[in-house]
């Protein structure tokens, strides 16, 4: 099973988790919304996959390139 | 009687020089996934256009009868050539010969490559690998004394590199490990390019850094992710071939020197293209971002946007483009990155970019979305005001024609610096434009706390207040006072930018900038 970390490209705080563990997602689906400079910045899936782990919780402060979701890749 | 025997001797020596460091070293280069310097030059330039200079320069050994017994070429290959039919100077480091480090013949070659580009006012391309002519500890043994960097009669040549930055386009490509003087010569360029995963750029490599207790691989210390993010290198590409393509592409927007103007490219047939997406791309909810790069692609000539420094100072997008065939320097705020605020790094990027536009007489097009400078302790610790004022200095020293499209936020000193302050520029605002000295959001609850406390439905009251203020903040009110000149249909942006570049073209003036290159 191949896994992939999806990372936030911007620093900020986690505003909303849009998916839960077990959710099946397609590349481009919004997984997490990070609030950065008062903007709602979506973090999207970089591949088709299954959400196996949420690496952050709502309200967490995040830094650039921090992993936020772990996906199991669906080939 | 002819000079044929001498021509044969010349050919023999040139053939010896072309062996570079010998079969074993060449093979090692290939095994590492790297081309040799001669292969690079051949693939970079137009076919058969390379005129080498110093083709038989190097270290020769003679036997007792005075016959040439051995020959090692100088580890710099340089000459004239053509890049997309334009005359250029190219200089390349030969890593197969002593890792490209210092030896007698190469200094004169390095210097001549720089001065040739300068005197004949043609672009310079440097293919850098290794220490780029910098010293090696071994030189102590080969010369029998310690080298004083910049000692009497010597030079790093950096003065020549620096003056070229204000004279001709300088492009540098890094491959393999590039350190010390090599890294300096890479970075002293208008466009530095490195190849992902095979190139590493650093002050000094892992062995030196290890002595200070830091254990890093070459990629960990100077790989493309680090150097493009730090802003040291402008562009990272997937292969050497892509590096050559990028070099050609970068040059295509620029003139041969500051003494000329860039040539107009193909005149597009769609100057009036009015993409529907522009009418809806900016969300009404100002907390939601939009893809500024989609707007860029929609308003410039098709596929003509060439982005530079994407990973550095990412709240600002910078690149070269064509609008109605004319080369422009295009910059835009990225709402996805910190709402497009000026950070210390984006300010540095902005200053260098405006200087590039000024140096090569490229009109500036600014798709503005900037809520101001970054605030907060991190921002202050980064010296934001220092870097921002330097960027504003560059903008206000700029004399090229300038056009701003106010796409969304224009707040504060950062927002206000969307155009040079002291002269008339062209400016259009989208209906989504929103501006002020300070944004009001967050301040409403505090300023109207009494009204909200007294209301039966505070949420509704808040919305009513925001709606009322929102009407006052309408861009039309600003337009009534002629504080903003013209609000436009966003779909007209391309047509208006094509108009602008047509007007700007005759205003471009060749010549030297009033400042030298600044970093």
Coordinates of C-alpha atoms in Angstrom, one line a residue:
Chain A
X1 CA 0.0 0.0 0.0
X2 CA 1.5 3.3 -1.1
X3 CA 0.9 6.3 1.1
X4 CA 1.2 10.0 0.4
X5 CA 1.2 13.0 2.7
X6 CA -0.8 16.0 1.6
X7 CA 0.9 19.2 2.8
X8 CA -0.3 22.8 3.2
X9 CA 1.7 25.1 1.1
X10 CA 1.0 28.1 3.4
X11 CA 1.4 28.8 7.1
X12 CA -1.8 29.6 9.1
X13 CA -4.2 27.7 11.2
X14 CA -6.5 24.8 10.4
X15 CA -10.0 26.3 10.0
X16 CA -12.0 23.3 8.7
X17 CA -11.5 19.6 8.1
X18 CA -13.7 18.9 5.1
X19 CA -13.3 15.1 5.2
X20 CA -13.1 12.3 7.7
X21 CA -11.1 9.1 8.0
X22 CA -12.2 6.6 5.4
X23 CA -13.3 9.2 2.9
X24 CA -12.5 8.4 -0.7
X25 CA -11.1 11.4 -2.5
X26 CA -10.2 12.4 -6.0
X27 CA -7.2 14.5 -7.0
X28 CA -8.2 18.2 -6.5
X29 CA -10.8 17.5 -3.8
X30 CA -10.6 19.9 -0.9
X31 CA -9.4 18.1 2.2
X32 CA -8.7 20.9 4.7
X33 CA -9.2 24.6 4.7
X34 CA -6.3 26.6 6.3
X35 CA -6.9 30.1 7.4
X36 CA -4.0 32.2 6.3
X37 CA -3.9 36.0 6.4
X38 CA -7.7 36.0 6.9
X39 CA -8.1 34.0 3.7
X40 CA -9.6 30.5 3.5
X41 CA -7.0 28.6 1.6
X42 CA -8.1 25.1 0.5
X43 CA -5.6 22.2 0.7
X44 CA -6.5 19.8 -2.0
X45 CA -5.7 16.1 -2.6
X46 CA -2.6 15.7 -4.7
X47 CA -3.8 12.2 -5.9
X48 CA -6.8 9.9 -5.8
X49 CA -6.9 8.1 -2.5
X50 CA -8.4 7.1 0.8
X51 CA -8.0 9.3 3.8
X52 CA -6.3 7.1 6.4
X53 CA -5.1 9.7 8.9
X54 CA -5.8 13.3 9.9
X55 CA -2.5 14.8 10.9
X56 CA -4.0 18.0 12.3
X57 CA -7.1 19.1 14.2
X58 CA -9.2 22.2 13.7
X59 CA -7.5 25.1 15.4
X60 CA -4.0 23.8 15.0
X61 CA -1.3 26.2 13.9
X62 CA 0.4 24.9 10.7
X63 CA 3.6 25.9 9.0
X64 CA 4.5 25.9 5.3
X65 CA 4.9 22.4 3.8
X66 CA 3.4 20.8 7.0
X67 CA 1.7 17.4 6.2
X68 CA -2.0 17.7 7.2
X69 CA -3.6 14.5 5.8
X70 CA -2.3 11.0 5.0
X71 CA -3.7 9.3 1.9
X72 CA -3.6 5.7 0.9
X73 CA -3.1 5.8 -2.8
X74 CA -5.6 4.1 -5.1
X75 CA -3.8 3.1 -8.2
Chain B
X1 CA 53.7 25.3 -51.0
X2 CA 50.8 25.9 -48.6
X3 CA 50.2 26.1 -44.8
X4 CA 48.4 22.7 -44.9
X5 CA 50.9 21.1 -42.5
X6 CA 50.1 23.7 -39.9
X7 CA 46.4 23.2 -40.4
X8 CA 47.0 19.5 -39.8
X9 CA 48.8 20.4 -36.6
X10 CA 46.0 22.7 -35.5
X11 CA 43.4 19.9 -36.1
X12 CA 45.5 17.5 -34.1
X13 CA 45.8 19.8 -31.2
X14 CA 42.1 20.7 -31.3
X15 CA 41.3 16.9 -31.3
X16 CA 43.4 16.5 -28.2
X17 CA 41.6 19.4 -26.5
X18 CA 38.3 17.8 -27.4
X19 CA 39.2 14.8 -25.3
X20 CA 38.7 17.0 -22.3
X21 CA 39.7 15.1 -19.2
X22 CA 40.0 11.8 -21.0
X23 CA 37.7 8.8 -21.6
X24 CA 37.6 7.7 -18.0
X25 CA 36.6 11.1 -16.7
X26 CA 34.1 11.6 -19.5
X27 CA 32.5 8.3 -18.7
X28 CA 32.3 9.2 -15.1
X29 CA 30.5 12.4 -16.0
X30 CA 28.0 10.4 -18.1
X31 CA 27.5 7.8 -15.4
X32 CA 26.5 10.6 -13.1
X33 CA 23.8 11.6 -15.5
X34 CA 25.6 14.7 -16.7
X35 CA 26.6 16.0 -20.1
X36 CA 30.2 17.2 -20.8
X37 CA 30.7 20.8 -21.3
X38 CA 31.2 20.4 -25.1
X39 CA 28.0 18.4 -25.3
X40 CA 26.2 21.2 -23.4
X41 CA 27.4 23.9 -25.7
X42 CA 26.5 21.9 -28.8
X43 CA 22.9 21.3 -27.5
X44 CA 22.4 24.8 -26.2
X45 CA 23.4 26.6 -29.4
X46 CA 22.0 26.6 -32.9
X47 CA 23.5 23.7 -34.8
X48 CA 27.1 24.3 -36.1
X49 CA 27.1 27.8 -34.8
X50 CA 29.8 27.5 -32.2
X51 CA 33.0 29.3 -32.9
X52 CA 35.4 28.3 -30.2
X53 CA 38.0 30.8 -28.9
X54 CA 41.1 29.4 -27.3
X55 CA 40.5 25.9 -28.8
X56 CA 44.1 24.9 -28.2
X57 CA 44.8 26.7 -24.9
X58 CA 46.0 24.4 -22.2
X59 CA 49.0 22.7 -20.6
X60 CA 51.4 21.0 -23.1
X61 CA 54.3 18.7 -22.5
X62 CA 57.1 18.2 -24.9
X63 CA 59.5 15.3 -25.3
X64 CA 63.3 15.6 -25.8
X65 CA 62.9 16.1 -29.5
X66 CA 60.6 19.0 -28.9
X67 CA 57.5 17.1 -30.1
X68 CA 54.2 17.5 -28.3
X69 CA 53.9 14.5 -26.0
X70 CA 50.9 15.3 -23.9
X71 CA 48.3 18.0 -23.7
X72 CA 45.6 18.9 -21.3
X73 CA 43.1 21.5 -22.3
X74 CA 42.2 24.4 -20.2
X75 CA 39.1 23.6 -18.2
X76 CA 37.0 26.5 -19.6
X77 CA 35.5 26.2 -23.0
X78 CA 34.2 29.4 -24.5
X79 CA 33.4 31.1 -27.7
X80 CA 30.7 32.7 -29.8
X81 CA 27.6 31.1 -31.1
X82 CA 24.0 31.6 -32.0
X83 CA 21.0 31.1 -29.8
X84 CA 17.8 31.2 -31.9
X85 CA 19.8 33.0 -34.5
X86 CA 21.0 35.6 -32.1
X87 CA 24.7 36.1 -31.5
X88 CA 25.8 35.2 -28.0
X89 CA 28.9 34.4 -25.9
X90 CA 28.9 31.1 -24.2
X91 CA 31.4 29.9 -21.5
X92 CA 31.3 26.5 -19.9
X93 CA 33.3 24.9 -17.1
X94 CA 34.9 21.5 -17.9
X95 CA 34.3 19.4 -14.8
X96 CA 36.3 16.5 -16.3
X97 CA 39.5 18.5 -16.0
X98 CA 40.4 18.9 -12.3
X99 CA 36.8 19.6 -11.3
X100 CA 36.9 22.9 -13.1
X101 CA 39.1 24.5 -10.6
X102 CA 41.7 27.2 -11.1
X103 CA 44.6 26.8 -13.5
X104 CA 46.5 29.4 -15.5
X105 CA 44.7 29.3 -18.8
X106 CA 41.2 29.6 -17.6
X107 CA 41.4 33.0 -16.0
X108 CA 42.0 34.8 -19.2
X109 CA 39.3 32.8 -20.9
X110 CA 36.7 33.6 -18.2
X111 CA 37.6 37.2 -18.3
X112 CA 37.5 37.3 -22.1
X113 CA 34.1 35.7 -22.2
X114 CA 32.8 38.4 -19.9
X115 CA 34.5 41.3 -21.7
X116 CA 33.6 40.0 -25.1
X117 CA 29.9 40.0 -24.2
X118 CA 30.3 43.5 -22.7
X119 CA 32.2 45.1 -25.6
X120 CA 30.2 43.5 -28.3
X121 CA 26.9 44.0 -26.4
X122 CA 25.6 40.5 -26.8
X123 CA 24.0 38.1 -24.3
X124 CA 26.2 35.8 -22.2
X125 CA 25.4 32.3 -21.2
X126 CA 27.5 30.6 -18.5
X127 CA 27.4 26.8 -18.0
X128 CA 28.6 26.4 -14.5
X129 CA 29.8 23.2 -12.8
X130 CA 32.2 22.7 -10.0
X131 CA 33.9 25.7 -8.4
X132 CA 33.7 27.7 -11.6
X133 CA 37.4 28.5 -11.6
X134 CA 37.6 29.0 -7.9
X135 CA 40.6 27.7 -6.0
X136 CA 41.3 24.3 -4.8
X137 CA 43.6 23.4 -1.9
X138 CA 45.7 21.5 -4.4
X139 CA 46.7 24.7 -6.0
X140 CA 49.0 25.3 -3.0
X141 CA 51.1 22.4 -4.2
X142 CA 51.0 23.1 -7.9
X143 CA 52.0 26.7 -7.5
X144 CA 54.1 26.4 -4.4
X145 CA 52.5 29.3 -2.5
X146 CA 49.2 30.3 -0.9
X147 CA 46.8 32.1 -3.2
X148 CA 45.6 35.5 -1.9
X149 CA 42.1 35.8 -3.2
X150 CA 42.1 39.1 -5.2
X151 CA 45.8 39.4 -4.7
X152 CA 48.0 41.7 -6.8
X153 CA 47.5 41.1 -10.5
X154 CA 44.7 38.6 -9.9
X155 CA 41.0 39.0 -9.9
X156 CA 37.9 37.0 -9.2
X157 CA 36.4 38.5 -12.3
X158 CA 33.4 39.5 -10.3
X159 CA 33.8 43.1 -11.4
X160 CA 33.3 41.9 -15.0
X161 CA 30.2 39.9 -14.0
X162 CA 28.8 42.8 -12.1
X163 CA 29.1 45.3 -14.9
X164 CA 27.7 42.8 -17.4
X165 CA 24.5 42.7 -15.3
X166 CA 23.9 46.3 -16.4
X167 CA 24.9 45.7 -20.0
X168 CA 23.6 42.5 -21.5
X169 CA 21.3 39.6 -20.6
X170 CA 23.2 37.1 -18.5
X171 CA 21.9 33.6 -18.1
X172 CA 23.6 30.9 -16.0
X173 CA 22.9 27.2 -15.9
X174 CA 24.1 25.0 -13.0
X175 CA 24.7 21.3 -13.3
X176 CA 26.4 18.9 -11.0
X177 CA 27.9 20.4 -7.8
X178 CA 28.4 24.1 -8.0
X179 CA 30.2 25.8 -5.1
X180 CA 32.1 28.9 -4.1
X181 CA 33.1 31.2 -7.0
X182 CA 31.1 28.9 -9.3
X183 CA 28.0 29.6 -7.3
X184 CA 28.7 33.3 -7.3
X185 CA 29.0 33.3 -11.1
X186 CA 25.8 31.3 -11.3
X187 CA 23.9 33.8 -9.2
X188 CA 25.4 36.9 -10.7
X189 CA 23.0 36.6 -13.6
X190 CA 19.5 37.8 -14.6
X191 CA 18.3 34.2 -14.8
X192 CA 19.9 31.3 -12.9
X193 CA 18.7 27.8 -13.7
X194 CA 19.5 24.6 -12.0
X195 CA 18.7 21.0 -12.9
X196 CA 16.6 19.1 -10.3
X197 CA 18.2 16.3 -8.4
X198 CA 21.5 16.4 -10.3
X199 CA 22.6 20.0 -9.5
X200 CA 23.4 21.3 -6.1
X201 CA 24.4 24.8 -5.4
X202 CA 26.1 25.9 -2.2
X203 CA 28.8 28.1 -0.7
X204 CA 30.8 25.0 0.2
X205 CA 29.9 21.4 -0.1
X206 CA 29.4 18.6 2.4
X207 CA 33.1 17.9 3.2
X208 CA 33.7 21.5 4.3
X209 CA 30.3 21.7 6.1
X210 CA 31.0 18.4 7.9
X211 CA 34.1 19.9 9.6
X212 CA 31.7 22.3 11.2
X213 CA 29.7 19.4 12.6
X214 CA 26.9 19.5 10.0
X215 CA 26.3 16.3 8.1
X216 CA 24.4 16.9 4.9
X217 CA 24.2 15.3 1.5
X218 CA 24.7 17.6 -1.5
X219 CA 20.9 17.7 -2.2
X220 CA 20.1 18.4 1.5
X221 CA 22.5 21.3 1.5
X222 CA 22.0 22.8 -1.9
X223 CA 19.3 21.0 -3.8
X224 CA 16.7 22.8 -6.0
X225 CA 14.0 22.9 -3.3
X226 CA 16.2 24.8 -1.0
X227 CA 17.8 27.2 -3.5
X228 CA 14.6 28.1 -5.3
X229 CA 12.8 28.7 -2.0
X230 CA 15.7 30.8 -0.7
X231 CA 15.6 32.9 -3.9
X232 CA 19.2 32.1 -4.7
X233 CA 18.3 30.3 -7.9
X234 CA 15.4 31.6 -10.2
X235 CA 14.4 28.4 -11.9
X236 CA 14.6 24.6 -11.5
X237 CA 14.1 22.3 -14.4
X238 CA 13.8 18.6 -15.0
X239 CA 16.7 18.1 -17.4
X240 CA 19.7 19.7 -19.0
X241 CA 17.7 19.9 -22.2
X242 CA 15.0 21.8 -20.4
X243 CA 17.6 24.1 -19.0
X244 CA 18.7 25.0 -22.6
X245 CA 15.1 25.5 -23.6
X246 CA 14.5 27.8 -20.6
X247 CA 17.6 29.8 -21.4
X248 CA 16.4 30.3 -25.0
X249 CA 12.9 31.2 -23.7
X250 CA 14.2 33.8 -21.2
X251 CA 16.4 35.4 -23.8
X252 CA 13.5 35.6 -26.3
X253 CA 11.9 38.4 -24.2
X254 CA 15.0 40.5 -23.9
X255 CA 17.1 42.7 -26.3
X256 CA 20.7 41.8 -27.1
X257 CA 21.9 44.5 -24.7
X258 CA 20.6 47.5 -22.8
X259 CA 21.5 49.5 -25.9
X260 CA 18.7 48.0 -27.9
X261 CA 15.0 47.3 -27.4
X262 CA 13.5 43.8 -27.4
X263 CA 12.1 42.8 -30.7
X264 CA 8.4 42.5 -31.1
X265 CA 7.2 38.9 -31.3
X266 CA 4.4 37.6 -33.5
X267 CA 1.4 39.9 -33.4
X268 CA -1.5 37.9 -32.2
X269 CA -4.8 37.9 -33.9
X270 CA -6.7 37.8 -30.6
X271 CA -5.8 41.2 -29.0
X272 CA -9.5 41.7 -28.3
X273 CA -10.0 38.3 -26.6
X274 CA -12.4 38.7 -23.8
X275 CA -12.6 35.5 -21.7
X276 CA -15.9 35.1 -19.9
X277 CA -14.2 33.6 -16.8
X278 CA -12.8 37.0 -15.9
X279 CA -16.2 38.2 -15.0
X280 CA -16.7 35.7 -12.3
X281 CA -13.2 34.5 -11.2
X282 CA -12.8 36.8 -8.2
X283 CA -15.2 35.5 -5.5
X284 CA -17.6 38.0 -3.9
X285 CA -16.5 36.5 -0.6
X286 CA -13.3 38.3 0.0
X287 CA -12.0 35.5 2.2
X288 CA -12.0 33.1 -0.7
X289 CA -8.9 33.1 -3.0
X290 CA -8.8 32.7 -6.8
X291 CA -6.1 31.6 -9.2
X292 CA -4.3 34.7 -10.3
X293 CA -2.4 32.7 -12.8
X294 CA -5.6 31.9 -14.6
X295 CA -6.1 35.7 -15.0
X296 CA -2.6 36.1 -16.2
X297 CA -2.9 33.4 -18.9
X298 CA -6.2 35.0 -20.0
X299 CA -4.8 38.5 -20.6
X300 CA -1.3 37.9 -22.0
X301 CA -0.6 36.5 -25.5
X302 CA -1.4 32.8 -25.5
X303 CA 1.1 30.7 -23.6
X304 CA 3.6 33.6 -23.4
X305 CA 3.9 33.9 -19.6
X306 CA 7.3 32.7 -18.4
X307 CA 7.3 32.6 -14.6
X308 CA 10.5 33.3 -12.6
X309 CA 11.2 32.7 -8.9
X310 CA 7.9 30.8 -8.3
X311 CA 9.0 29.3 -5.0
X312 CA 10.5 32.4 -3.5
X313 CA 8.5 35.3 -2.1
X314 CA 5.4 33.4 -3.3
X315 CA 2.9 36.0 -2.3
X316 CA 4.0 37.8 -5.5
X317 CA 4.0 36.2 -8.9
X318 CA 6.7 37.6 -11.4
X319 CA 7.5 36.7 -14.9
X320 CA 8.0 37.8 -18.5
X321 CA 5.2 37.8 -21.0
X322 CA 4.1 39.1 -24.3
X323 CA 1.1 41.4 -24.8
X324 CA 0.3 42.1 -28.4
X325 CA 3.7 40.8 -29.3
X326 CA 5.5 43.3 -27.0
X327 CA 7.7 41.9 -24.2
X328 CA 6.6 43.0 -20.7
X329 CA 7.6 42.4 -17.1
X330 CA 4.4 41.1 -15.4
X331 CA 3.8 40.9 -11.7
X332 CA 0.7 40.0 -9.8
X333 CA -0.4 39.3 -6.2
X334 CA -1.2 35.7 -5.4
X335 CA -4.3 35.5 -3.1
X336 CA -3.5 31.9 -2.3
X337 CA -0.2 32.9 -0.7
X338 CA -0.7 35.1 2.4
X339 CA -3.4 37.1 0.5
X340 CA -0.8 38.7 -1.6
X341 CA 0.8 40.7 1.2
X342 CA 4.4 42.0 0.9
X343 CA 6.7 39.8 2.9
X344 CA 10.5 40.3 3.3
X345 CA 11.1 37.8 0.6
X346 CA 8.4 39.0 -1.8
X347 CA 9.8 42.5 -1.4
X348 CA 13.3 41.4 -2.3
X349 CA 11.8 39.6 -5.3
X350 CA 9.9 42.6 -6.3
X351 CA 12.9 45.0 -6.1
X352 CA 15.0 42.7 -8.3
X353 CA 12.2 42.2 -10.7
X354 CA 11.5 45.9 -11.2
X355 CA 15.3 46.5 -11.7
X356 CA 15.3 43.8 -14.4
X357 CA 12.4 45.6 -16.1
X358 CA 14.1 48.9 -15.9
X359 CA 17.5 47.5 -17.1
X360 CA 16.1 46.0 -20.2
X361 CA 13.3 48.6 -20.9
X362 CA 10.4 46.3 -20.4
X363 CA 7.1 48.0 -19.6
X364 CA 5.6 46.7 -16.4
X365 CA 2.1 45.2 -16.1
X366 CA 0.8 44.8 -12.6
X367 CA -2.3 42.8 -11.7
X368 CA -2.6 44.2 -8.3
X369 CA -4.1 42.4 -5.3
X370 CA -2.3 43.4 -2.1
X371 CA -3.8 43.9 1.3
X372 CA -0.6 45.6 2.5
X373 CA 2.6 44.5 4.2
X374 CA 2.7 41.4 6.3
X375 CA 2.1 42.2 10.0
X376 CA 3.0 40.4 13.2
X377 CA 6.1 39.5 15.0
X378 CA 7.4 37.2 12.4
X379 CA 7.1 40.0 9.9
X380 CA 8.9 42.5 12.1
X381 CA 11.7 40.0 12.8
X382 CA 12.2 39.5 9.1
X383 CA 12.9 43.3 8.7
X384 CA 9.7 43.7 6.6
X385 CA 9.8 47.5 6.5
X386 CA 13.5 47.6 5.4
X387 CA 12.9 45.2 2.5
X388 CA 9.6 46.8 1.6
X389 CA 11.1 50.3 1.4
X390 CA 13.8 48.9 -0.8
X391 CA 11.2 47.5 -3.1
X392 CA 9.4 50.9 -3.1
X393 CA 12.7 52.5 -3.9
X394 CA 13.1 50.3 -7.0
X395 CA 9.5 51.1 -8.1
X396 CA 10.0 54.8 -7.7
X397 CA 13.3 54.8 -9.6
X398 CA 11.7 53.0 -12.4
X399 CA 11.1 54.9 -15.6
X400 CA 9.5 52.3 -17.9
X401 CA 5.8 52.6 -18.8
X402 CA 3.6 51.0 -16.2
X403 CA 0.1 49.8 -16.1
X404 CA -1.9 48.5 -13.1
X405 CA -5.1 46.5 -13.1
X406 CA -6.7 46.7 -9.7
X407 CA -8.1 43.2 -9.3
X408 CA -9.0 43.1 -5.7
X409 CA -7.3 44.4 -2.5
X410 CA -5.4 47.6 -2.5
X411 CA -4.6 48.6 1.1
X412 CA -2.0 50.4 3.0
X413 CA 1.5 51.4 1.9
X414 CA 2.0 48.1 0.1
X415 CA -1.3 48.5 -1.8
X416 CA -0.4 52.1 -2.6
X417 CA 2.9 51.0 -4.1
X418 CA 1.1 49.3 -7.0
X419 CA 2.5 51.9 -9.3
X420 CA 5.3 54.5 -9.1
X421 CA 4.2 57.5 -7.1
X422 CA 5.6 60.5 -9.0
X423 CA 4.3 60.1 -12.5
X424 CA 1.2 59.2 -14.5
X425 CA 0.7 55.5 -15.2
X426 CA -2.2 53.7 -16.8
X427 CA -4.6 52.2 -14.3
X428 CA -7.9 50.4 -14.5
X429 CA -10.0 48.9 -11.7
X430 CA -12.2 45.8 -11.7
X431 CA -15.6 46.0 -10.0
X432 CA -14.1 43.6 -7.4
X433 CA -11.6 46.2 -6.5
X434 CA -11.7 47.0 -2.7
X435 CA -9.4 49.5 -1.1
X436 CA -8.6 51.8 1.8
X437 CA -5.9 52.7 4.2
X438 CA -6.9 49.8 6.4
X439 CA -9.3 47.0 5.8
X440 CA -12.4 47.3 8.1
X441 CA -13.0 43.6 8.7
X442 CA -12.7 42.8 12.4
X443 CA -13.0 46.5 13.2
X444 CA -16.8 46.6 12.7
X445 CA -17.6 44.5 15.8
X446 CA -15.5 46.9 17.9
X447 CA -16.6 50.1 16.3
X448 CA -20.3 49.3 16.4
X449 CA -20.4 47.3 19.6
X450 CA -23.1 49.5 21.1
X451 CA -25.5 49.0 18.2
X452 CA -24.9 45.3 18.2
X453 CA -25.4 45.0 22.0
X454 CA -28.7 46.9 21.8
X455 CA -30.1 44.9 18.9
X456 CA -32.6 42.1 19.2
X457 CA -30.8 40.2 16.4
X458 CA -27.1 41.1 16.6
X459 CA -26.1 38.9 13.7
X460 CA -28.7 40.6 11.5
X461 CA -27.6 44.0 12.8
X462 CA -23.9 43.2 12.0
X463 CA -24.9 42.2 8.4
X464 CA -26.9 45.4 8.0
X465 CA -24.0 47.5 9.2
X466 CA -21.6 45.7 6.9
X467 CA -24.0 46.1 4.0
X468 CA -24.2 49.9 4.7
X469 CA -20.5 50.3 5.0
X470 CA -20.1 48.1 2.0
X471 CA -22.2 50.5 -0.1
X472 CA -20.0 53.4 1.0
X473 CA -16.9 51.4 0.1
X474 CA -18.3 50.7 -3.4
X475 CA -15.6 51.4 -6.0
X476 CA -18.1 53.7 -7.7
X477 CA -17.9 56.2 -4.9
X478 CA -14.1 56.4 -5.3
X479 CA -14.7 56.8 -9.1
X480 CA -17.1 59.7 -8.5
X481 CA -14.3 61.5 -6.8
X482 CA -12.0 60.5 -9.6
X483 CA -9.6 59.0 -7.1
X484 CA -9.6 56.0 -9.4
X485 CA -9.7 56.8 -13.1
X486 CA -11.8 54.0 -14.6
X487 CA -13.7 50.9 -13.6
X488 CA -13.8 48.4 -16.3
X489 CA -15.5 45.2 -17.4
X490 CA -12.8 42.6 -16.4
X491 CA -13.3 40.9 -19.8
X492 CA -11.9 44.1 -21.5
X493 CA -8.6 43.7 -19.6
X494 CA -6.7 42.1 -22.5
X495 CA -7.8 44.6 -25.0
X496 CA -6.8 47.5 -22.7
X497 CA -3.4 45.9 -22.0
X498 CA -2.7 45.5 -25.7
X499 CA -3.6 49.2 -26.1
X500 CA -1.2 50.0 -23.3
X501 CA 1.7 48.0 -24.7
X502 CA 1.2 49.7 -28.1
X503 CA 1.3 53.1 -26.4
X504 CA 4.3 52.1 -24.3
X505 CA 6.5 50.7 -27.1
X506 CA 7.7 54.0 -28.6
X507 CA 8.4 55.3 -25.1
X508 CA 11.0 52.7 -24.4
X509 CA 14.5 54.2 -24.4
X510 CA 17.7 52.2 -24.9
X511 CA 20.7 52.9 -22.7
X512 CA 22.2 52.3 -19.3
X513 CA 20.1 52.5 -16.2
X514 CA 21.0 55.3 -13.8
X515 CA 22.1 52.7 -11.3
X516 CA 24.3 49.7 -11.8
X517 CA 23.0 46.3 -11.0
X518 CA 21.8 46.0 -7.5
X519 CA 21.1 42.9 -5.5

